[in-house]
Amino acid sequence: MYLGEQIKKLGFGLMRLPKKGEEIDVEQVKVMVDKFLAAGFTYFDTAWAYAGSEDAIRQALVERYPREKFQLATKNAAWINCKTREEAIEQFNLSLKRTGAGYFDFYLLHNLGESRTKFFDDFDMWSFVQEKKAEGLIKHVGFSFHSTPEELEEILTKHPEMEFVQLQINYGDWENPAIQSRACYEVARKHGKPVIIMEPVKGGMLANPPESVKQILQAAEPESSCASWAIRFAADLEGLIVVLSGMSNVEQMEDNLSYMKDFTGLNDSQKNTINKAREALAKIPVIPCTTCNYCAKVCPKEIGISGTFTAMNYLTLYGDKAAAQHQENWLVGGHGRKKAAECIKCGKCEQVCPQHISIREELVKAGRALQ
């Protein structure tokens, strides 16, 4: 028996809750919570950093149901505006206060990887969460992660006390060299850690995939939504605690419940359909960047080359400019790098690129497209 084996495999992600104007629509969240629990699902996932979410789930769930009827997870982002250990710890205290939950079933160090891990090390949040666990305020401790399998290997080797890992996994990223979903999943499993899956629908992208992909999925099961294929792909993996779906309205909740309520796994024909969909996605011509970042080491202007290319590939694959710009803001500006327009076309990057990408040319195109 592994941690979370008894939990039904759909989790309610509380990052993209329905809104009424600027505020979260708590009444609609209550309806969604009721439907979710009535279908036998019990796992709710929020975070200190999700504006209004912890307050909303207190009103919609914690104040309306016995505490033992659900599992509540939240997260600590010590890398967001924390200068001291006390400030990082205050996030935990605030989460307890906002949710009114009394304790957290699952508590995560939020978004480890790259420069962010250092904050958890510097503030020794590793021992803090163990103290809270000993006090009974946390039942299970783990972390969410967005980076390379090598870095995941390093963290799990240093911190075998972590009980689970939350990873971005979906059929679009499974073999994607920039995200390496499969490799990260395999590292977690090698360390014997059960996995929580986030972004199974890639922030909604796989709910409305490119036409070539959509045709394959609809031909196989005309009555099934494209999102259902993405979530079922993730839910079919072994060693899973839950697959999180960030549901934004009652319709999305009802769609998810319809196929996850009695989900027992994918059959061979369905697996074959997803493989065909992945192949169709792979045929769409994108910039073949693997995010090795050799270019970043030699760029005199510190251009966010790989982040720009990831954003551009989003635009090419899914046609969603706002999502592509969001990626660019996070992967370029959010990592202290400069935008494509600041490239001086020196060509040093192209001399070290293992993929032989015409980087200068692609940066010009991306700069125009992402404006």
mmCIF file of C-alpha atoms in Angstrom:
data_model
loop_
_atom_site.group_PDB
_atom_site.id
_atom_site.type_symbol
_atom_site.label_atom_id
_atom_site.label_comp_id
_atom_site.label_asym_id
_atom_site.label_seq_id
_atom_site.Cartn_x
_atom_site.Cartn_y
_atom_site.Cartn_z
ATOM 1 C CA MET A 1 0.000 0.000 0.000
ATOM 2 C CA TYR A 2 1.501 3.352 -0.984
ATOM 3 C CA LEU A 3 0.597 6.861 0.237
ATOM 4 C CA GLY A 4 -2.608 7.966 -1.445
ATOM 5 C CA GLU A 5 -3.518 4.652 -3.060
ATOM 6 C CA GLN A 6 -6.956 4.787 -1.421
ATOM 7 C CA ILE A 7 -7.708 8.321 -2.684
ATOM 8 C CA LYS A 8 -9.864 8.488 -5.825
ATOM 9 C CA LYS A 9 -7.693 9.705 -8.658
ATOM 10 C CA LEU A 10 -9.197 13.087 -9.547
ATOM 11 C CA GLY A 11 -8.124 16.071 -7.439
ATOM 12 C CA PHE A 12 -9.809 19.487 -7.481
ATOM 13 C CA GLY A 13 -7.165 22.102 -8.312
ATOM 14 C CA LEU A 14 -8.209 25.443 -6.827
ATOM 15 C CA MET A 15 -5.996 27.758 -8.888
ATOM 16 C CA ARG A 16 -8.491 28.695 -11.616
ATOM 17 C CA LEU A 17 -11.753 29.046 -9.680
ATOM 18 C CA PRO A 18 -14.819 30.687 -11.279
ATOM 19 C CA LYS A 19 -15.070 34.449 -10.863
ATOM 20 C CA LYS A 20 -17.799 37.027 -10.568
ATOM 21 C CA GLY A 21 -16.119 40.197 -11.742
ATOM 22 C CA GLU A 22 -12.758 40.284 -9.934
ATOM 23 C CA GLU A 23 -13.872 38.123 -6.997
ATOM 24 C CA ILE A 24 -14.055 34.317 -6.761
ATOM 25 C CA ASP A 25 -17.659 33.122 -7.157
ATOM 26 C CA VAL A 26 -17.906 31.236 -3.865
ATOM 27 C CA GLU A 27 -21.505 30.145 -4.486
ATOM 28 C CA GLN A 28 -20.485 28.384 -7.712
ATOM 29 C CA VAL A 29 -17.482 26.863 -5.910
ATOM 30 C CA LYS A 30 -19.904 25.438 -3.313
ATOM 31 C CA VAL A 31 -21.905 23.726 -6.083
ATOM 32 C CA MET A 32 -18.685 22.310 -7.543
ATOM 33 C CA VAL A 33 -17.469 21.096 -4.129
ATOM 34 C CA ASP A 34 -20.823 19.375 -3.493
ATOM 35 C CA LYS A 35 -20.764 17.575 -6.854
ATOM 36 C CA PHE A 36 -17.126 16.546 -6.386
ATOM 37 C CA LEU A 37 -17.681 15.032 -2.932
ATOM 38 C CA ALA A 38 -20.981 13.415 -3.975
ATOM 39 C CA ALA A 39 -19.078 11.554 -6.720
ATOM 40 C CA GLY A 40 -16.686 10.112 -4.116
ATOM 41 C CA PHE A 41 -13.697 12.409 -4.712
ATOM 42 C CA THR A 42 -11.982 13.982 -1.706
ATOM 43 C CA TYR A 43 -8.689 15.742 -2.634
ATOM 44 C CA PHE A 44 -8.525 19.562 -2.798
ATOM 45 C CA ASP A 45 -5.382 21.468 -3.783
ATOM 46 C CA THR A 46 -4.805 25.153 -3.018
ATOM 47 C CA ALA A 47 -1.753 27.326 -2.264
ATOM 48 C CA TRP A 48 -0.746 30.398 -0.270
ATOM 49 C CA ALA A 49 0.061 32.043 -3.628
ATOM 50 C CA TYR A 50 -3.364 31.447 -5.265
ATOM 51 C CA ALA A 51 -5.137 34.771 -4.695
ATOM 52 C CA GLY A 52 -8.388 34.281 -2.766
ATOM 53 C CA SER A 53 -8.319 30.491 -3.097
ATOM 54 C CA GLU A 54 -7.644 29.543 0.529
ATOM 55 C CA ASP A 55 -10.439 31.859 1.742
ATOM 56 C CA ALA A 56 -12.837 30.471 -0.870
ATOM 57 C CA ILE A 57 -12.198 26.849 0.079
ATOM 58 C CA ARG A 58 -12.759 27.652 3.760
ATOM 59 C CA GLN A 59 -16.221 28.961 2.876
ATOM 60 C CA ALA A 60 -17.106 26.340 0.277
ATOM 61 C CA LEU A 61 -15.639 23.239 1.938
ATOM 62 C CA VAL A 62 -14.109 23.522 5.423
ATOM 63 C CA GLU A 63 -17.067 25.321 7.033
ATOM 64 C CA ARG A 64 -19.614 23.011 5.380
ATOM 65 C CA TYR A 65 -18.224 19.468 5.738
ATOM 66 C CA PRO A 66 -16.709 17.347 8.537
ATOM 67 C CA ARG A 67 -12.916 17.656 8.445
ATOM 68 C CA GLU A 68 -12.347 13.905 8.033
ATOM 69 C CA LYS A 69 -14.411 13.817 4.811
ATOM 70 C CA PHE A 70 -11.703 15.395 2.622
ATOM 71 C CA GLN A 71 -7.974 15.910 2.138
ATOM 72 C CA LEU A 72 -6.715 19.481 1.823
ATOM 73 C CA ALA A 73 -3.322 20.375 0.342
ATOM 74 C CA THR A 74 -1.646 23.773 0.308
ATOM 75 C CA LYS A 75 1.829 25.065 -0.513
ATOM 76 C CA ASN A 76 4.652 27.266 0.736
ATOM 77 C CA ALA A 77 6.433 29.540 -1.773
ATOM 78 C CA ALA A 78 9.434 30.733 0.248
ATOM 79 C CA TRP A 79 10.924 32.269 -2.909
ATOM 80 C CA ILE A 80 8.115 34.849 -3.230
ATOM 81 C CA ASN A 81 9.150 38.055 -1.413
ATOM 82 C CA CYS A 82 10.613 36.300 1.644
ATOM 83 C CA LYS A 83 13.761 37.884 3.120
ATOM 84 C CA THR A 84 13.803 35.838 6.342
ATOM 85 C CA ARG A 85 12.853 32.404 7.636
ATOM 86 C CA GLU A 86 10.141 34.048 9.735
ATOM 87 C CA GLU A 87 8.485 35.468 6.619
ATOM 88 C CA ALA A 88 8.506 32.028 4.966
ATOM 89 C CA ILE A 89 7.036 30.430 8.101
ATOM 90 C CA GLU A 90 4.343 33.129 8.203
ATOM 91 C CA GLN A 91 3.001 31.733 4.913
ATOM 92 C CA PHE A 92 2.183 28.485 6.742
ATOM 93 C CA ASN A 93 0.462 30.325 9.600
ATOM 94 C CA LEU A 94 -1.543 32.443 7.160
ATOM 95 C CA SER A 95 -2.628 29.344 5.204
ATOM 96 C CA LEU A 96 -3.885 27.736 8.431
ATOM 97 C CA LYS A 97 -5.790 30.905 9.303
ATOM 98 C CA ARG A 98 -7.288 31.466 5.839
ATOM 99 C CA THR A 99 -8.425 27.862 5.351
ATOM 100 C CA GLY A 100 -9.527 27.284 8.947
ATOM 101 C CA ALA A 101 -8.622 23.653 8.289
ATOM 102 C CA GLY A 102 -6.882 22.937 11.607
ATOM 103 C CA TYR A 103 -4.215 20.885 9.808
ATOM 104 C CA PHE A 104 -3.139 20.057 6.252
ATOM 105 C CA ASP A 105 -3.305 16.515 4.910
ATOM 106 C CA PHE A 106 -0.655 17.352 2.305
ATOM 107 C CA TYR A 107 1.753 20.293 2.568
ATOM 108 C CA LEU A 108 4.076 21.138 -0.292
ATOM 109 C CA LEU A 109 7.184 23.222 -0.699
ATOM 110 C CA HIS A 110 6.016 25.049 -3.826
ATOM 111 C CA ASN A 111 7.743 25.033 -7.219
ATOM 112 C CA LEU A 112 11.237 23.770 -6.442
ATOM 113 C CA GLY A 113 13.877 23.880 -9.139
ATOM 114 C CA GLU A 114 16.413 26.320 -10.575
ATOM 115 C CA SER A 115 17.133 29.320 -8.298
ATOM 116 C CA ARG A 116 14.007 28.723 -6.185
ATOM 117 C CA THR A 117 15.278 25.680 -4.267
ATOM 118 C CA LYS A 118 17.924 27.811 -2.543
ATOM 119 C CA PHE A 119 15.285 29.720 -0.547
ATOM 120 C CA PHE A 120 13.994 26.501 1.030
ATOM 121 C CA ASP A 121 17.597 25.544 1.822
ATOM 122 C CA ASP A 122 18.580 28.965 3.201
ATOM 123 C CA PHE A 123 15.503 29.184 5.441
ATOM 124 C CA ASP A 124 15.734 25.464 6.305
ATOM 125 C CA MET A 125 12.090 24.928 5.463
ATOM 126 C CA TRP A 126 12.893 21.195 5.268
ATOM 127 C CA SER A 127 13.174 20.953 9.057
ATOM 128 C CA PHE A 128 10.270 23.389 9.618
ATOM 129 C CA VAL A 129 7.793 21.139 7.805
ATOM 130 C CA GLN A 130 9.041 18.133 9.761
ATOM 131 C CA GLU A 131 8.455 20.041 13.024
ATOM 132 C CA LYS A 132 4.882 20.845 11.939
ATOM 133 C CA LYS A 133 4.380 17.216 10.980
ATOM 134 C CA ALA A 134 5.531 16.131 14.451
ATOM 135 C CA GLU A 135 3.002 18.598 15.928
ATOM 136 C CA GLY A 136 0.198 17.049 13.834
ATOM 137 C CA LEU A 137 -0.391 20.225 11.796
ATOM 138 C CA ILE A 138 0.815 18.476 8.637
ATOM 139 C CA LYS A 139 0.050 14.822 7.822
ATOM 140 C CA HIS A 140 2.244 14.374 4.720
ATOM 141 C CA VAL A 141 5.086 16.487 3.335
ATOM 142 C CA GLY A 142 6.248 16.761 -0.266
ATOM 143 C CA PHE A 143 7.069 19.326 -2.931
ATOM 144 C CA SER A 144 6.022 20.500 -6.368
ATOM 145 C CA PHE A 145 8.677 20.762 -9.026
ATOM 146 C CA HIS A 146 9.296 22.377 -12.425
ATOM 147 C CA SER A 147 12.811 21.655 -13.649
ATOM 148 C CA THR A 148 15.143 18.928 -14.914
ATOM 149 C CA PRO A 149 15.236 15.236 -13.954
ATOM 150 C CA GLU A 150 18.851 15.745 -12.840
ATOM 151 C CA GLU A 151 17.786 18.391 -10.343
ATOM 152 C CA LEU A 152 14.904 16.222 -9.126
ATOM 153 C CA GLU A 153 17.380 13.380 -8.584
ATOM 154 C CA GLU A 154 19.570 15.695 -6.499
ATOM 155 C CA ILE A 155 16.692 16.943 -4.299
ATOM 156 C CA LEU A 156 15.284 13.457 -3.656
ATOM 157 C CA THR A 157 18.748 12.124 -2.840
ATOM 158 C CA LYS A 158 19.296 14.955 -0.327
ATOM 159 C CA HIS A 159 15.764 14.742 1.101
ATOM 160 C CA PRO A 160 14.569 11.129 1.249
ATOM 161 C CA GLU A 161 12.133 12.215 4.000
ATOM 162 C CA MET A 162 9.912 13.851 1.368
ATOM 163 C CA GLU A 163 6.866 11.592 0.972
ATOM 164 C CA PHE A 164 5.610 12.557 -2.503
ATOM 165 C CA VAL A 165 6.333 14.756 -5.519
ATOM 166 C CA GLN A 166 3.973 16.907 -7.600
ATOM 167 C CA LEU A 167 4.967 17.030 -11.285
ATOM 168 C CA GLN A 168 3.758 18.581 -14.538
ATOM 169 C CA ILE A 169 2.713 15.598 -16.643
ATOM 170 C CA ASN A 170 0.583 15.463 -19.784
ATOM 171 C CA TYR A 171 0.733 13.656 -23.101
ATOM 172 C CA GLY A 172 1.955 16.824 -24.846
ATOM 173 C CA ASP A 173 4.980 17.138 -22.529
ATOM 174 C CA TRP A 174 5.626 13.421 -21.946
ATOM 175 C CA GLU A 175 8.506 13.320 -24.440
ATOM 176 C CA ASN A 176 9.027 17.119 -24.734
ATOM 177 C CA PRO A 177 12.783 17.762 -24.288
ATOM 178 C CA ALA A 178 12.103 21.181 -22.735
ATOM 179 C CA ILE A 179 9.925 19.735 -19.922
ATOM 180 C CA GLN A 180 10.889 16.036 -19.733
ATOM 181 C CA SER A 181 7.700 14.851 -18.044
ATOM 182 C CA ARG A 182 8.492 11.168 -18.510
ATOM 183 C CA ALA A 183 12.055 11.461 -17.198
ATOM 184 C CA CYS A 184 10.944 13.392 -14.088
ATOM 185 C CA TYR A 185 8.187 10.849 -13.418
ATOM 186 C CA GLU A 186 10.711 8.016 -13.728
ATOM 187 C CA VAL A 187 13.099 9.689 -11.254
ATOM 188 C CA ALA A 188 10.296 10.055 -8.690
ATOM 189 C CA ARG A 189 9.264 6.424 -9.122
ATOM 190 C CA LYS A 190 12.889 5.222 -8.895
ATOM 191 C CA HIS A 191 13.013 6.904 -5.467
ATOM 192 C CA GLY A 192 9.755 5.162 -4.529
ATOM 193 C CA LYS A 193 7.791 8.416 -4.306
ATOM 194 C CA PRO A 194 4.114 8.502 -5.289
ATOM 195 C CA VAL A 195 3.225 11.315 -7.669
ATOM 196 C CA ILE A 196 0.577 14.031 -7.808
ATOM 197 C CA ILE A 197 0.068 15.244 -11.359
ATOM 198 C CA MET A 198 -0.456 18.924 -12.159
ATOM 199 C CA GLU A 199 -1.116 20.495 -15.572
ATOM 200 C CA PRO A 200 -2.602 17.298 -17.095
ATOM 201 C CA VAL A 201 -4.436 19.483 -19.640
ATOM 202 C CA LYS A 202 -1.426 21.850 -19.944
ATOM 203 C CA GLY A 203 -3.243 24.877 -18.552
ATOM 204 C CA GLY A 204 -6.252 24.144 -20.769
ATOM 205 C CA MET A 205 -4.204 23.828 -23.985
ATOM 206 C CA LEU A 206 -5.052 20.143 -24.472
ATOM 207 C CA ALA A 207 -8.765 20.851 -23.997
ATOM 208 C CA ASN A 208 -8.571 22.551 -27.384
ATOM 209 C CA PRO A 209 -5.553 21.007 -29.138
ATOM 210 C CA PRO A 210 -4.444 21.612 -32.751
ATOM 211 C CA GLU A 211 -6.955 20.415 -35.379
ATOM 212 C CA SER A 212 -4.845 17.411 -36.430
ATOM 213 C CA VAL A 213 -4.846 16.153 -32.826
ATOM 214 C CA LYS A 214 -8.527 16.935 -32.277
ATOM 215 C CA GLN A 215 -9.531 14.880 -35.341
ATOM 216 C CA ILE A 216 -7.721 11.787 -34.033
ATOM 217 C CA LEU A 217 -9.359 12.004 -30.592
ATOM 218 C CA GLN A 218 -12.855 12.722 -31.917
ATOM 219 C CA ALA A 219 -12.683 9.922 -34.491
ATOM 220 C CA ALA A 220 -11.869 7.440 -31.723
ATOM 221 C CA GLU A 221 -14.546 8.613 -29.257
ATOM 222 C CA PRO A 222 -16.920 11.245 -30.702
ATOM 223 C CA GLU A 223 -18.694 11.628 -27.350
ATOM 224 C CA SER A 224 -15.512 12.313 -25.290
ATOM 225 C CA SER A 225 -14.025 15.764 -24.712
ATOM 226 C CA CYS A 226 -10.408 16.406 -25.680
ATOM 227 C CA ALA A 227 -9.716 17.285 -22.028
ATOM 228 C CA SER A 228 -10.908 13.832 -20.970
ATOM 229 C CA TRP A 229 -8.164 12.182 -23.052
ATOM 230 C CA ALA A 230 -5.514 14.330 -21.368
ATOM 231 C CA ILE A 231 -6.730 13.582 -17.843
ATOM 232 C CA ARG A 232 -7.186 9.859 -18.498
ATOM 233 C CA PHE A 233 -3.657 9.633 -19.936
ATOM 234 C CA ALA A 234 -2.291 11.053 -16.674
ATOM 235 C CA ALA A 235 -4.617 8.990 -14.453
ATOM 236 C CA ASP A 236 -3.450 5.783 -16.124
ATOM 237 C CA LEU A 237 0.087 6.091 -14.715
ATOM 238 C CA GLU A 238 1.189 3.949 -11.773
ATOM 239 C CA GLY A 239 1.973 5.198 -8.266
ATOM 240 C CA LEU A 240 -0.446 8.082 -8.481
ATOM 241 C CA ILE A 241 -1.994 9.933 -5.549
ATOM 242 C CA VAL A 242 -4.250 12.111 -7.758
ATOM 243 C CA VAL A 243 -4.437 13.969 -11.058
ATOM 244 C CA LEU A 244 -5.260 17.615 -10.369
ATOM 245 C CA SER A 245 -7.667 19.397 -12.658
ATOM 246 C CA GLY A 246 -7.994 23.169 -12.262
ATOM 247 C CA MET A 247 -11.746 23.386 -12.835
ATOM 248 C CA SER A 248 -13.207 26.830 -13.537
ATOM 249 C CA ASN A 249 -16.939 26.119 -13.781
ATOM 250 C CA VAL A 250 -19.650 23.544 -13.067
ATOM 251 C CA GLU A 251 -19.577 22.259 -16.687
ATOM 252 C CA GLN A 252 -15.882 21.352 -16.460
ATOM 253 C CA MET A 253 -16.533 19.650 -13.130
ATOM 254 C CA GLU A 254 -19.406 17.599 -14.582
ATOM 255 C CA ASP A 255 -17.328 16.594 -17.622
ATOM 256 C CA ASN A 256 -14.430 15.435 -15.420
ATOM 257 C CA LEU A 257 -16.711 13.520 -13.058
ATOM 258 C CA SER A 258 -18.457 11.761 -15.962
ATOM 259 C CA TYR A 259 -15.356 9.830 -17.046
ATOM 260 C CA MET A 260 -13.307 9.762 -13.824
ATOM 261 C CA LYS A 261 -16.045 8.498 -11.490
ATOM 262 C CA ASP A 262 -15.561 4.877 -12.555
ATOM 263 C CA PHE A 263 -12.158 5.165 -14.271
ATOM 264 C CA THR A 264 -10.197 1.911 -14.136
ATOM 265 C CA GLY A 265 -7.481 2.620 -16.705
ATOM 266 C CA LEU A 266 -6.997 2.958 -20.452
ATOM 267 C CA ASN A 267 -7.404 0.001 -22.795
ATOM 268 C CA ASP A 268 -4.907 -0.746 -25.599
ATOM 269 C CA SER A 269 -7.031 0.980 -28.229
ATOM 270 C CA GLN A 270 -7.223 4.178 -26.146
ATOM 271 C CA LYS A 271 -3.469 4.107 -25.491
ATOM 272 C CA ASN A 272 -2.913 3.758 -29.212
ATOM 273 C CA THR A 273 -5.157 6.776 -29.879
ATOM 274 C CA ILE A 274 -3.130 8.918 -27.448
ATOM 275 C CA ASN A 275 0.112 7.789 -29.087
ATOM 276 C CA LYS A 276 -1.284 8.859 -32.466
ATOM 277 C CA ALA A 277 -2.330 12.217 -30.971
ATOM 278 C CA ARG A 278 1.179 12.698 -29.556
ATOM 279 C CA GLU A 279 2.718 11.861 -32.931
ATOM 280 C CA ALA A 280 0.423 14.399 -34.632
ATOM 281 C CA LEU A 281 1.499 17.022 -32.089
ATOM 282 C CA ALA A 282 5.158 16.172 -32.706
ATOM 283 C CA LYS A 283 4.745 16.703 -36.465
ATOM 284 C CA ILE A 284 3.828 20.369 -36.023
ATOM 285 C CA PRO A 285 7.028 22.285 -36.872
ATOM 286 C CA VAL A 286 8.356 23.887 -33.692
ATOM 287 C CA ILE A 287 11.787 25.276 -32.775
ATOM 288 C CA PRO A 288 13.809 22.163 -31.798
ATOM 289 C CA CYS A 289 15.166 23.723 -28.577
ATOM 290 C CA THR A 290 15.964 21.261 -25.776
ATOM 291 C CA THR A 291 16.570 23.970 -23.123
ATOM 292 C CA CYS A 292 20.173 22.891 -22.640
ATOM 293 C CA ASN A 293 20.911 26.623 -22.205
ATOM 294 C CA TYR A 294 24.441 26.492 -23.620
ATOM 295 C CA CYS A 295 23.391 29.647 -25.487
ATOM 296 C CA ALA A 296 22.615 31.407 -22.190
ATOM 297 C CA LYS A 297 26.173 30.812 -20.993
ATOM 298 C CA VAL A 298 27.687 32.746 -23.899
ATOM 299 C CA CYS A 299 25.066 35.448 -24.636
ATOM 300 C CA PRO A 300 26.586 38.864 -23.808
ATOM 301 C CA LYS A 301 23.108 40.451 -23.511
ATOM 302 C CA GLU A 302 21.600 37.689 -21.324
ATOM 303 C CA ILE A 303 18.709 37.107 -23.699
ATOM 304 C CA GLY A 304 16.188 34.510 -22.463
ATOM 305 C CA ILE A 305 16.640 32.393 -25.580
ATOM 306 C CA SER A 306 15.212 29.039 -24.462
ATOM 307 C CA GLY A 307 12.313 30.709 -22.624
ATOM 308 C CA THR A 308 11.469 32.732 -25.725
ATOM 309 C CA PHE A 309 11.515 29.567 -27.843
ATOM 310 C CA THR A 310 9.285 27.673 -25.385
ATOM 311 C CA ALA A 311 6.790 30.563 -25.524
ATOM 312 C CA MET A 312 6.975 30.651 -29.316
ATOM 313 C CA ASN A 313 6.331 26.902 -29.484
ATOM 314 C CA TYR A 314 3.234 27.397 -27.314
ATOM 315 C CA LEU A 315 1.973 29.904 -29.840
ATOM 316 C CA THR A 316 2.702 27.603 -32.792
ATOM 317 C CA LEU A 317 1.073 24.540 -31.214
ATOM 318 C CA TYR A 318 -1.955 26.003 -29.500
ATOM 319 C CA GLY A 319 -2.511 29.392 -31.141
ATOM 320 C CA ASP A 320 -3.010 30.994 -27.734
ATOM 321 C CA LYS A 321 -1.112 34.282 -27.718
ATOM 322 C CA ALA A 322 -2.022 35.242 -24.133
ATOM 323 C CA ALA A 323 -0.707 31.901 -22.807
ATOM 324 C CA ALA A 324 2.451 32.259 -24.918
ATOM 325 C CA GLN A 325 3.059 35.778 -23.562
ATOM 326 C CA HIS A 326 2.500 34.483 -20.027
ATOM 327 C CA GLN A 327 5.174 31.835 -20.666
ATOM 328 C CA GLU A 328 7.546 34.468 -22.026
ATOM 329 C CA ASN A 329 6.983 36.732 -19.001
ATOM 330 C CA TRP A 330 7.757 33.887 -16.601
ATOM 331 C CA LEU A 331 10.571 32.092 -18.459
ATOM 332 C CA VAL A 332 12.334 35.262 -19.623
ATOM 333 C CA GLY A 333 11.560 38.248 -17.363
ATOM 334 C CA GLY A 334 10.763 36.052 -14.360
ATOM 335 C CA HIS A 335 14.216 34.484 -14.635
ATOM 336 C CA GLY A 336 16.030 37.806 -14.956
ATOM 337 C CA ARG A 337 16.700 37.477 -18.688
ATOM 338 C CA LYS A 338 16.206 39.999 -21.499
ATOM 339 C CA LYS A 339 13.634 39.870 -24.306
ATOM 340 C CA ALA A 340 14.343 38.813 -27.889
ATOM 341 C CA ALA A 341 14.288 42.411 -29.162
ATOM 342 C CA GLU A 342 17.506 43.160 -27.262
ATOM 343 C CA CYS A 343 19.536 40.610 -29.252
ATOM 344 C CA ILE A 344 22.599 42.244 -30.912
ATOM 345 C CA LYS A 345 22.947 39.362 -33.430
ATOM 346 C CA CYS A 346 26.540 38.537 -32.466
ATOM 347 C CA GLY A 347 25.977 34.839 -33.258
ATOM 348 C CA LYS A 348 27.884 33.416 -30.255
ATOM 349 C CA CYS A 349 24.792 31.398 -29.308
ATOM 350 C CA GLU A 350 24.679 29.648 -32.686
ATOM 351 C CA GLN A 351 28.301 28.496 -32.337
ATOM 352 C CA VAL A 352 27.413 26.451 -29.218
ATOM 353 C CA CYS A 353 23.847 25.251 -30.043
ATOM 354 C CA PRO A 354 23.820 21.404 -30.249
ATOM 355 C CA GLN A 355 20.571 21.567 -32.262
ATOM 356 C CA HIS A 356 22.068 23.951 -34.880
ATOM 357 C CA ILE A 357 19.129 26.335 -34.546
ATOM 358 C CA SER A 358 19.276 29.630 -36.482
ATOM 359 C CA ILE A 359 18.828 31.390 -33.150
ATOM 360 C CA ARG A 360 19.147 34.983 -34.385
ATOM 361 C CA GLU A 361 16.551 34.443 -37.082
ATOM 362 C CA GLU A 362 14.146 32.654 -34.704
ATOM 363 C CA LEU A 363 14.513 35.409 -32.086
ATOM 364 C CA VAL A 364 13.482 38.043 -34.644
ATOM 365 C CA LYS A 365 10.374 35.988 -35.550
ATOM 366 C CA ALA A 366 9.512 35.349 -31.899
ATOM 367 C CA GLY A 367 10.009 38.994 -30.960
ATOM 368 C CA ARG A 368 7.451 40.016 -33.577
ATOM 369 C CA ALA A 369 4.963 37.243 -32.838
ATOM 370 C CA LEU A 370 4.939 37.676 -29.068
ATOM 371 C CA GLN A 371 4.533 41.484 -29.023
#
